[in-house]
Short mmCIF file of C-alpha atoms in Angstrom, two decimals:
data_model
loop_
_atom_site.label_atom_id
_atom_site.label_comp_id
_atom_site.label_asym_id
_atom_site.label_seq_id
_atom_site.Cartn_x
_atom_site.Cartn_y
_atom_site.Cartn_z
CA UNK A 450 0.15 -0.15 0.01
CA UNK A 451 1.20 3.24 -0.84
CA UNK A 452 1.68 6.08 1.94
CA UNK A 453 -1.16 8.46 0.56
CA UNK A 454 -3.49 5.40 0.89
CA UNK A 455 -2.96 4.53 4.45
CA UNK A 456 -5.77 6.91 5.58
CA UNK A 457 -5.94 4.97 9.10
CA UNK A 458 -2.66 6.51 9.95
CA UNK A 459 -2.71 9.79 8.47
CA UNK A 460 -1.02 12.40 10.57
CA UNK A 461 1.18 10.10 12.49
CA UNK A 462 4.81 10.11 12.65
CA UNK A 463 6.31 6.42 12.32
CA UNK A 464 9.74 5.09 12.55
CA UNK A 465 11.01 1.56 12.38
CA UNK A 466 12.92 0.06 15.11
CA UNK A 467 14.51 -3.20 15.49
CA UNK A 468 13.38 -4.32 18.53
CA UNK A 469 15.79 -7.42 18.84
CA UNK A 470 18.62 -5.10 19.09
CA UNK A 471 19.29 -3.76 22.67
CA UNK A 472 19.81 -0.29 21.45
CA UNK A 473 16.53 -0.16 19.58
CA UNK A 474 14.61 -1.15 22.84
CA UNK A 475 16.49 1.42 24.79
CA UNK A 476 15.52 3.90 22.10
CA UNK A 477 11.99 3.03 22.69
CA UNK A 478 12.16 2.77 26.41
CA UNK A 479 13.68 6.61 26.31
CA UNK A 480 10.66 7.56 24.34
CA UNK A 481 8.39 6.21 26.61
CA UNK A 482 9.76 7.95 29.25
CA UNK A 483 8.07 11.35 27.96
CA UNK A 484 4.92 9.73 26.64
CA UNK A 485 1.78 9.39 28.09
CA UNK A 486 0.44 6.46 26.24
CA UNK A 487 2.25 3.26 25.28
CA UNK A 488 0.26 1.14 22.77
CA UNK A 489 1.41 -2.45 21.79
CA UNK A 490 -0.69 -5.09 19.65
CA UNK A 491 1.56 -8.18 19.99
CA UNK A 492 0.24 -11.51 21.18
CA UNK A 493 0.37 -12.08 25.17
CA UNK A 494 4.16 -12.64 26.29
CA UNK A 495 5.88 -11.07 23.05
CA UNK A 496 6.32 -7.36 24.40
CA UNK A 497 7.83 -8.86 27.77
CA UNK A 498 10.36 -10.99 25.58
CA UNK A 499 11.49 -8.32 23.90
CA UNK A 500 11.96 -6.13 27.16
CA UNK A 501 9.04 -4.03 26.44
CA UNK A 502 6.52 -5.37 28.84
CA UNK A 503 4.40 -3.21 31.18
CA UNK A 504 6.80 -3.73 34.05
CA UNK A 505 9.70 -2.37 32.06
CA UNK A 506 7.86 0.42 30.60
CA UNK A 507 6.20 1.59 33.92
CA UNK A 508 9.65 1.49 35.68
CA UNK A 509 10.89 4.10 33.49
CA UNK A 510 7.65 6.16 33.44
CA UNK A 511 5.38 5.16 36.36
CA UNK A 512 2.51 7.80 35.17
CA UNK A 513 2.29 6.08 31.49
CA UNK A 514 -0.87 4.53 30.36
CA UNK A 515 0.31 0.87 28.96
CA UNK A 516 -2.53 -0.25 26.41
CA UNK A 517 -2.53 -3.70 24.94
CA UNK A 518 -5.06 -3.97 22.04
CA UNK A 519 -5.46 -7.82 21.00
CA UNK A 520 -8.25 -9.91 19.78
CA UNK A 521 -8.90 -12.40 22.23
CA UNK A 522 -7.46 -10.48 25.32
CA UNK A 523 -4.34 -11.29 27.58
CA UNK A 524 -6.04 -14.21 29.44
CA UNK A 525 -8.11 -17.27 28.67
CA UNK A 526 -7.45 -20.27 26.49
CA UNK A 527 -7.65 -18.62 23.22
CA UNK A 528 -5.45 -15.51 24.20
CA UNK A 529 -2.52 -16.60 21.96
CA UNK A 530 -4.63 -17.91 19.26
CA UNK A 531 -4.40 -15.88 15.66
CA UNK A 532 -7.47 -14.51 14.54
CA UNK A 533 -9.25 -11.73 12.66
CA UNK A 534 -12.33 -9.40 12.86
CA UNK A 535 -14.63 -12.04 11.81
CA UNK A 536 -13.37 -14.69 14.29
CA UNK A 537 -13.83 -12.19 17.24
CA UNK A 538 -17.17 -11.07 16.22
CA UNK A 539 -18.17 -14.58 15.95
CA UNK A 540 -16.77 -15.48 19.48
CA UNK A 541 -18.66 -12.97 20.78
CA UNK A 542 -21.98 -14.23 19.82
CA UNK A 543 -22.81 -11.19 17.80
CA UNK A 544 -22.16 -12.82 14.24
CA UNK A 545 -25.13 -15.23 14.78
CA UNK A 546 -27.51 -12.45 15.29
CA UNK A 547 -26.45 -11.00 11.54
CA UNK A 548 -28.20 -13.17 9.16
CA UNK A 549 -31.60 -13.34 7.46
CA UNK A 550 -34.00 -16.07 8.29
CA UNK A 551 -32.75 -19.43 7.15
CA UNK A 552 -29.46 -17.76 5.59
CA UNK A 553 -25.74 -17.99 6.68
CA UNK A 554 -24.46 -15.07 9.03
CA UNK A 555 -22.80 -12.13 6.88
CA UNK A 556 -19.84 -10.57 8.71
CA UNK A 557 -20.38 -6.64 8.62
CA UNK A 558 -16.94 -5.95 6.71
CA UNK A 559 -14.44 -5.71 9.32
CA UNK A 560 -16.07 -2.39 11.08
CA UNK A 561 -17.51 -4.30 14.35
CA UNK A 562 -14.53 -6.18 15.56
CA UNK A 563 -11.36 -4.38 14.47
CA UNK A 564 -12.45 -0.85 14.87
CA UNK A 565 -15.92 -0.43 17.18
CA UNK A 566 -15.13 -3.46 19.36
CA UNK A 567 -11.37 -2.88 19.41
CA UNK A 568 -9.96 0.55 18.35
CA UNK A 569 -12.97 2.57 19.82
CA UNK A 570 -13.19 0.95 22.90
CA UNK A 571 -9.25 1.01 23.46
CA UNK A 572 -9.24 4.60 22.85
CA UNK A 573 -12.01 5.04 25.35
CA UNK A 574 -10.21 3.06 27.93
CA UNK A 575 -7.17 5.07 27.26
CA UNK A 576 -8.89 8.22 27.88
CA UNK A 577 -10.26 7.16 31.12
CA UNK A 578 -6.79 5.80 32.16
CA UNK A 579 -4.81 8.91 31.27
CA UNK A 580 -7.34 11.09 33.14
CA UNK A 581 -6.91 8.94 36.14
CA UNK A 582 -3.34 9.04 35.55
CA UNK A 583 -3.29 13.05 35.53
CA UNK A 584 -5.04 13.05 39.13
CA UNK A 585 -3.39 10.25 40.92
CA UNK A 586 0.17 10.45 38.94
CA UNK A 587 -0.17 6.52 38.58
CA UNK A 588 -0.45 4.82 35.26
CA UNK A 589 -1.86 1.45 34.47
CA UNK A 590 -2.23 -1.14 32.23
CA UNK A 591 -5.40 -1.24 29.59
CA UNK A 592 -6.40 -4.67 28.55
CA UNK A 593 -8.52 -3.81 25.42
CA UNK A 594 -9.96 -7.19 23.88
CA UNK A 595 -11.81 -7.02 20.61
CA UNK A 596 -14.28 -9.66 21.74
CA UNK A 597 -15.04 -7.70 25.03
CA UNK A 598 -15.80 -4.59 23.02
CA UNK A 599 -18.15 -6.44 20.58
CA UNK A 600 -19.74 -8.24 23.69
CA UNK A 601 -20.38 -4.99 25.45
CA UNK A 602 -22.09 -3.53 22.10
CA UNK A 603 -24.69 -6.44 22.47
CA UNK A 604 -25.76 -5.09 25.70
CA UNK A 605 -28.89 -3.73 24.45
CA UNK A 606 -29.89 -6.95 22.82
CA UNK A 607 -29.37 -9.10 25.96
CA UNK A 608 -31.67 -6.85 27.69
CA UNK A 609 -34.41 -7.42 25.10
CA UNK A 610 -33.48 -11.24 25.20
CA UNK A 611 -34.06 -11.15 29.17
CA UNK A 612 -37.33 -9.52 28.61
CA UNK A 613 -38.61 -11.75 25.88
CA UNK A 614 -38.54 -9.15 23.24
CA UNK A 615 -35.46 -10.59 21.16
CA UNK A 616 -35.54 -14.32 19.69
CA UNK A 617 -32.48 -16.13 19.32
CA UNK A 618 -33.43 -17.20 15.92
CA UNK A 619 -31.61 -14.55 13.31
CA UNK A 620 -33.95 -12.76 10.95
CA UNK A 621 -37.16 -12.60 13.18
CA UNK A 622 -36.58 -9.66 14.88
CA UNK A 623 -37.42 -6.16 14.58
CA UNK A 624 -33.93 -5.04 14.00
CA UNK A 625 -32.50 -7.95 11.99
CA UNK A 626 -34.36 -7.69 8.80
CA UNK A 627 -36.96 -9.60 10.41
CA UNK A 628 -39.55 -7.02 10.34
CA UNK A 629 -40.51 -6.04 6.70
CA UNK A 630 -40.69 -2.12 7.67
CA UNK A 631 -36.87 -2.27 8.65
CA UNK A 632 -35.16 -3.62 5.54
CA UNK A 633 -33.66 -2.91 2.34
CA UNK A 634 -35.51 -3.15 -1.09
CA UNK A 635 -34.65 -3.36 -4.55
CA UNK A 636 -35.63 -0.67 -6.92
CA UNK A 637 -36.88 -0.83 -10.67
CA UNK A 638 -33.16 0.16 -11.70
CA UNK A 639 -31.67 -2.25 -9.52
CA UNK A 640 -30.62 0.13 -6.79
CA UNK A 641 -31.69 -0.29 -3.08
CA UNK A 642 -34.01 1.72 -0.67
CA UNK A 643 -33.28 1.62 3.01
CA UNK A 644 -36.56 1.52 5.26
CA UNK A 645 -36.49 2.31 8.77
CA UNK A 646 -40.23 2.77 9.86
CA UNK A 647 -40.26 1.55 13.07
CA UNK A 648 -42.42 3.75 15.01
CA UNK A 649 -46.35 3.75 14.01
CA UNK A 650 -46.52 7.51 13.07
CA UNK A 651 -43.48 6.62 10.70
CA UNK A 652 -44.78 3.79 9.28
CA UNK A 653 -48.33 5.35 8.52
CA UNK A 654 -46.11 8.01 6.61
CA UNK A 655 -44.23 5.51 4.67
CA UNK A 656 -47.07 3.36 3.45
CA UNK A 657 -49.25 6.44 2.62
CA UNK A 658 -46.59 7.33 0.19
CA UNK A 659 -46.22 4.20 -1.66
CA UNK A 660 -48.68 5.07 -4.32
CA UNK A 661 -50.99 1.97 -3.58
CA UNK A 662 -53.78 1.03 -2.05
CA UNK A 663 -53.06 -0.39 1.39
CA UNK A 664 -56.62 -0.76 2.83
CA UNK A 665 -56.47 -4.58 3.09
CA UNK A 666 -52.73 -4.84 4.31
CA UNK A 667 -51.92 -6.50 7.25
CA UNK A 668 -51.33 -4.52 10.39
CA UNK A 669 -47.72 -3.48 11.32
CA UNK A 670 -47.49 -5.47 14.49
CA UNK A 671 -49.05 -8.84 13.24
CA UNK A 672 -45.78 -11.11 13.21
CA UNK A 673 -47.78 -13.84 11.61
CA UNK A 674 -48.37 -11.56 8.57
CA UNK A 675 -44.71 -10.14 8.12
CA UNK A 676 -43.66 -12.42 5.40
CA UNK A 677 -47.17 -11.37 3.33
CA UNK A 678 -46.58 -7.52 4.31
CA UNK A 679 -42.67 -7.91 2.94
CA UNK A 680 -44.03 -9.11 -0.29
CA UNK A 681 -46.62 -6.21 -0.79
CA UNK A 682 -43.98 -3.72 -0.02
CA UNK A 683 -41.41 -5.20 -2.13
CA UNK A 684 -43.60 -5.07 -5.21
CA UNK A 685 -44.63 -1.51 -4.65
CA UNK A 686 -41.10 -0.29 -4.33
CA UNK A 687 -39.95 -2.29 -7.46
CA UNK A 688 -42.41 -0.15 -9.45
CA UNK A 689 -40.13 2.95 -9.16
CA UNK A 690 -36.23 4.04 -9.45
CA UNK A 691 -34.27 4.92 -6.25
CA UNK A 692 -34.10 8.46 -7.27
CA UNK A 693 -37.79 8.80 -7.76
CA UNK A 694 -38.13 7.33 -4.19
CA UNK A 695 -35.60 9.41 -2.86
CA UNK A 696 -37.77 12.59 -4.19
CA UNK A 697 -40.97 11.15 -2.83
CA UNK A 698 -39.57 10.70 0.62
CA UNK A 699 -37.36 13.71 0.85
CA UNK A 700 -38.53 15.98 3.88
CA UNK A 701 -40.77 13.51 5.23
CA UNK A 702 -40.44 11.29 8.48
CA UNK A 703 -40.82 8.20 6.86
CA UNK A 704 -37.45 7.04 7.62
CA UNK A 705 -36.52 6.22 4.08
CA UNK A 706 -33.03 6.75 2.43
CA UNK A 707 -31.27 5.75 -0.66
CA UNK A 708 -28.62 3.18 -0.24
CA UNK A 709 -25.38 5.05 -1.41
CA UNK A 710 -22.07 4.00 -2.63
CA UNK A 711 -18.92 5.49 -1.10
CA UNK A 712 -18.73 8.05 -4.25
CA UNK A 713 -22.41 8.80 -4.24
CA UNK A 714 -22.08 9.64 -0.22
CA UNK A 715 -19.28 11.89 -1.11
CA UNK A 716 -21.57 13.96 -3.44
CA UNK A 717 -24.72 14.03 -1.42
CA UNK A 718 -25.79 17.41 -0.65
CA UNK A 719 -26.09 16.79 3.20
CA UNK A 720 -23.00 14.86 3.43
CA UNK A 721 -21.30 17.93 1.24
CA UNK A 722 -22.84 20.41 3.56
CA UNK A 723 -21.28 18.70 6.66
CA UNK A 724 -17.89 18.11 4.90
CA UNK A 725 -18.07 14.32 5.72
CA UNK A 726 -15.74 13.49 3.14
CA UNK A 727 -12.73 15.56 1.33
CA UNK A 728 -10.63 14.50 -1.26
CA UNK A 729 -6.84 14.86 -1.31
CA UNK A 730 -5.39 14.35 -4.64
CA UNK A 731 -7.32 11.23 -5.75
CA UNK A 732 -8.07 9.57 -2.44
CA UNK A 733 -11.43 10.23 -0.63
CA UNK A 734 -10.91 11.21 3.04
CA UNK A 735 -13.23 10.58 5.59
CA UNK A 736 -13.45 13.73 7.81
CA UNK A 737 -12.51 13.54 11.71
CA UNK A 738 -15.23 12.69 14.11
CA UNK A 739 -16.57 13.56 16.54
CA UNK A 740 -16.47 17.27 15.81
CA UNK A 741 -15.26 19.56 18.35
CA UNK A 742 -16.13 23.06 18.86
CA UNK A 743 -12.49 23.90 19.74
CA UNK A 744 -10.55 21.53 17.93
CA UNK A 745 -6.80 20.93 19.09
CA UNK A 746 -4.25 22.24 16.80
CA UNK A 747 -4.50 22.48 12.85
CA UNK A 748 -3.71 20.88 9.80
CA UNK A 749 -0.66 18.94 9.72
CA UNK A 750 1.44 20.11 6.86
CA UNK A 751 3.07 17.75 4.43
CA UNK A 752 6.61 16.51 5.25
CA UNK A 753 8.71 13.56 6.47
CA UNK A 754 6.91 11.48 8.64
CA UNK A 755 9.35 10.86 11.07
CA UNK A 756 10.51 14.44 11.73
CA UNK A 757 8.82 14.52 15.05
CA UNK A 758 10.94 11.57 16.21
CA UNK A 759 14.24 12.77 14.63
CA UNK A 760 15.44 14.19 18.19
CA UNK A 761 14.89 10.78 20.02
CA UNK A 762 16.48 8.23 17.44
CA UNK A 763 19.09 10.75 15.66
CA UNK A 764 20.74 9.45 12.62
CA UNK A 765 19.09 5.97 12.93
CA UNK A 766 15.85 7.23 11.61
CA UNK A 767 14.90 6.62 8.05
CA UNK A 768 14.74 9.72 5.81
CA UNK A 769 11.31 8.85 4.12
CA UNK A 770 8.49 10.84 3.66
CA UNK A 771 5.37 11.87 1.47
CA UNK A 772 4.94 11.39 -2.22
CA UNK A 773 6.49 14.31 -4.17
CA UNK A 774 2.98 15.07 -5.84
CA UNK A 775 1.56 15.87 -2.37
CA UNK A 776 1.23 19.49 -2.00
CA UNK A 777 0.58 21.82 1.20
CA UNK A 778 -2.48 23.45 -0.36
CA UNK A 779 -4.05 19.89 -0.70
CA UNK A 780 -4.26 19.78 3.28
CA UNK A 781 -5.07 23.38 4.22
CA UNK A 782 -8.02 23.71 6.45
CA UNK A 783 -8.95 20.12 6.11
CA UNK A 784 -8.50 19.21 10.00
CA UNK A 785 -6.18 16.31 9.34
CA UNK A 786 -2.44 15.66 8.18
CA UNK A 787 -0.90 14.10 5.29
CA UNK A 788 -0.62 10.36 5.20
CA UNK A 789 2.67 9.44 6.94
CA UNK A 790 5.14 6.83 5.93
CA UNK A 791 4.00 2.92 5.65
CA UNK A 792 3.66 1.67 9.30
CA UNK A 793 6.31 -0.68 10.44
CA UNK A 794 5.47 -3.34 12.81
CA UNK A 795 5.97 -1.12 15.54
CA UNK A 796 4.32 2.35 15.40
CA UNK A 797 5.37 4.85 17.81
CA UNK A 798 3.34 7.97 18.48
CA UNK A 799 5.19 11.22 18.91
CA UNK A 800 5.07 11.95 22.92
CA UNK A 801 4.18 15.06 24.68
CA UNK A 802 6.61 16.76 26.91
CA UNK A 803 6.32 15.18 30.54
CA UNK A 804 5.00 17.60 33.06
CA UNK A 805 7.63 19.11 35.18
CA UNK A 806 7.06 17.83 38.51
CA UNK A 807 6.94 19.90 41.60
CA UNK A 808 10.03 20.21 43.83
CA UNK A 809 9.77 19.49 47.40
CA UNK A 810 10.25 22.23 50.16
CA UNK A 811 13.55 23.04 51.19
CA UNK A 812 12.47 24.51 54.75
CA UNK A 813 12.23 22.11 57.49
CA UNK A 814 10.15 23.16 60.74
CA UNK A 815 12.95 23.26 63.56
CA UNK A 816 10.49 21.83 66.49
CA UNK A 817 9.38 18.69 64.30
CA UNK A 818 11.06 16.92 61.34
CA UNK A 819 8.08 17.14 59.31
CA UNK A 820 8.20 19.24 56.48
CA UNK A 821 6.09 22.61 56.12
CA UNK A 822 2.88 22.37 54.65
CA UNK A 823 1.59 24.92 52.14
CA UNK A 824 -0.54 26.47 55.16
CA UNK A 825 2.42 26.95 57.55
CA UNK A 826 3.39 30.28 56.27
CA UNK A 827 0.03 31.51 56.40
CA UNK A 828 -0.45 30.23 60.12
CA UNK A 829 2.53 31.95 61.18
CA UNK A 830 1.43 35.12 59.73
CA UNK A 831 -1.65 34.93 61.27
CA UNK A 832 -0.30 34.43 64.74
CA UNK A 833 1.91 37.27 63.98
CA UNK A 834 -0.85 39.59 63.22
CA UNK A 835 -2.91 38.44 66.26
CA UNK A 836 0.00 39.01 68.81
CA UNK A 837 0.55 42.55 67.58
CA UNK A 838 -3.03 43.22 68.01
CA UNK A 839 -3.00 41.91 71.60
CA UNK A 840 0.37 43.96 72.53
CA UNK A 841 -1.49 46.97 70.95
CA UNK A 842 -4.83 46.42 73.12
CA UNK A 843 -2.58 45.90 76.40
CA UNK A 844 -0.74 49.17 75.87
CA UNK A 845 -3.91 50.82 75.37
CA UNK A 846 -5.38 49.42 78.44
CA UNK A 847 -2.31 50.23 80.58
CA UNK A 848 -2.20 53.81 79.52
CA UNK A 849 -5.90 54.58 80.27
CA UNK A 850 -5.47 53.03 83.69
CA UNK A 851 -2.29 55.37 84.30
CA UNK A 852 -4.52 58.07 83.37
CA UNK A 853 -7.34 57.54 86.02
CA UNK A 854 -4.51 56.65 88.54
CA UNK A 855 -2.64 59.98 88.46
CA UNK A 856 -0.21 60.81 91.12
CA UNK A 857 -0.76 63.11 93.81
CA UNK A 858 2.04 65.22 95.69
CA UNK A 859 1.52 65.02 99.66
CA UNK A 860 2.18 68.15 102.11
CA UNK A 861 5.69 67.85 103.65
CA UNK A 862 5.44 65.80 106.83
CA UNK A 863 6.31 67.71 110.07
CA UNK A 864 9.48 67.07 111.61
CA UNK A 865 10.93 65.68 108.12
CA UNK A 866 14.62 66.61 107.90
CA UNK A 867 15.34 69.31 105.31
CA UNK A 868 11.38 69.95 104.92
CA UNK A 869 11.42 67.61 101.91
CA UNK A 870 8.79 64.87 101.12
CA UNK A 871 8.44 61.87 98.72
CA UNK A 872 5.36 61.42 96.22
CA UNK A 873 2.86 59.27 97.30
CA UNK A 874 0.78 57.46 94.34
CA UNK A 875 -2.98 57.21 95.28
CA UNK A 876 -3.30 53.85 93.19
CA UNK A 877 -1.26 51.25 91.70
CA UNK A 878 -0.76 50.88 88.24
CA UNK A 879 -0.73 47.91 85.83
CA UNK A 880 2.85 47.39 86.24
CA UNK A 881 3.97 50.14 88.68
CA UNK A 882 4.86 49.69 92.29
CA UNK A 883 2.91 51.47 95.11
CA UNK A 884 4.94 54.25 96.28
CA UNK A 885 4.41 56.06 99.72
#
């Protein structure tokens, strides 16, 4: 696959590392020291043998999130067994439900196991672990198994089964093509129309625009008459082309849409208005989702896919980049970067700079060996302020007492030598002695 065709890794810096070389393993560990997330997709035990297991990585960076994305998980009898999307979906029980009545199960391409149950669930677990690591400072291992993710996506069906509202036989329920008003139908031009008129109001809107007399049709909730109702709907839809039906049901609440191909979806007015697809050269790119009101960063300009990793690997980094015909204007304002170099067996994402750790306080309390907390200074300042206020109140009270107790000179005592006398205080002050 050419680099510009690898859309799943667009905007990702990659570098090939020989993990059987100790220098290569050390380079990866140095890169992990400043990373927030470390992702590996080997079979269980392979990363440990290479020296890149959770213990080795977390020892170098205790706050890193170590994500392990596999098909069958890190434990269980099938943990080391090879498999693909169809195997994981089948193992979870979901593939059994994806069939018409009496027909073989049909796998939904590889969207359910690889991407929905695997990549999406792994990304969700990584985000949860990163938020916890930022709060506690401790990383952890995320065991993301595709069978676990697919099984979780069947939670609604499991609840319906327990309530007796969903049968185990495929193709007999509302959402698995069993209901004639939730299925696809062939039009006069050989193209297909998708009908999803589940609710009674939507169903009435749907049948009212078929252009046929529906007076004698079976009721919507009559399961025994669903096969006959399916034939009636199919015969009515086969009378017009897909474009005609799209025009008839446009702007209604009948829940009817044409089944579009990839190129037709890119040219649809609604999709074009939301810019769901964008062409870069000759390649049709789906736009990033979900849409953020304040997306981080901008478009990645074209250039060597390894430029962000050169400072980590130095001259060992291969000098390979995007095709020469790729222009910077092709990516301006598109919200995503250019295709990077072809992914190797080891894809390492560009790390973020590790946050600077707060230094421990240098001053130590003299009375106790404990380090002062941030509130020590505030408490000392408060004590000083309260002490000064108490001193001012004491001085004011003493002055008032001395004014009330003013000294009085007594008359000279008769018979005293020299006719002199000593002052006599009429009252004792706060701190003074009583003199006579």
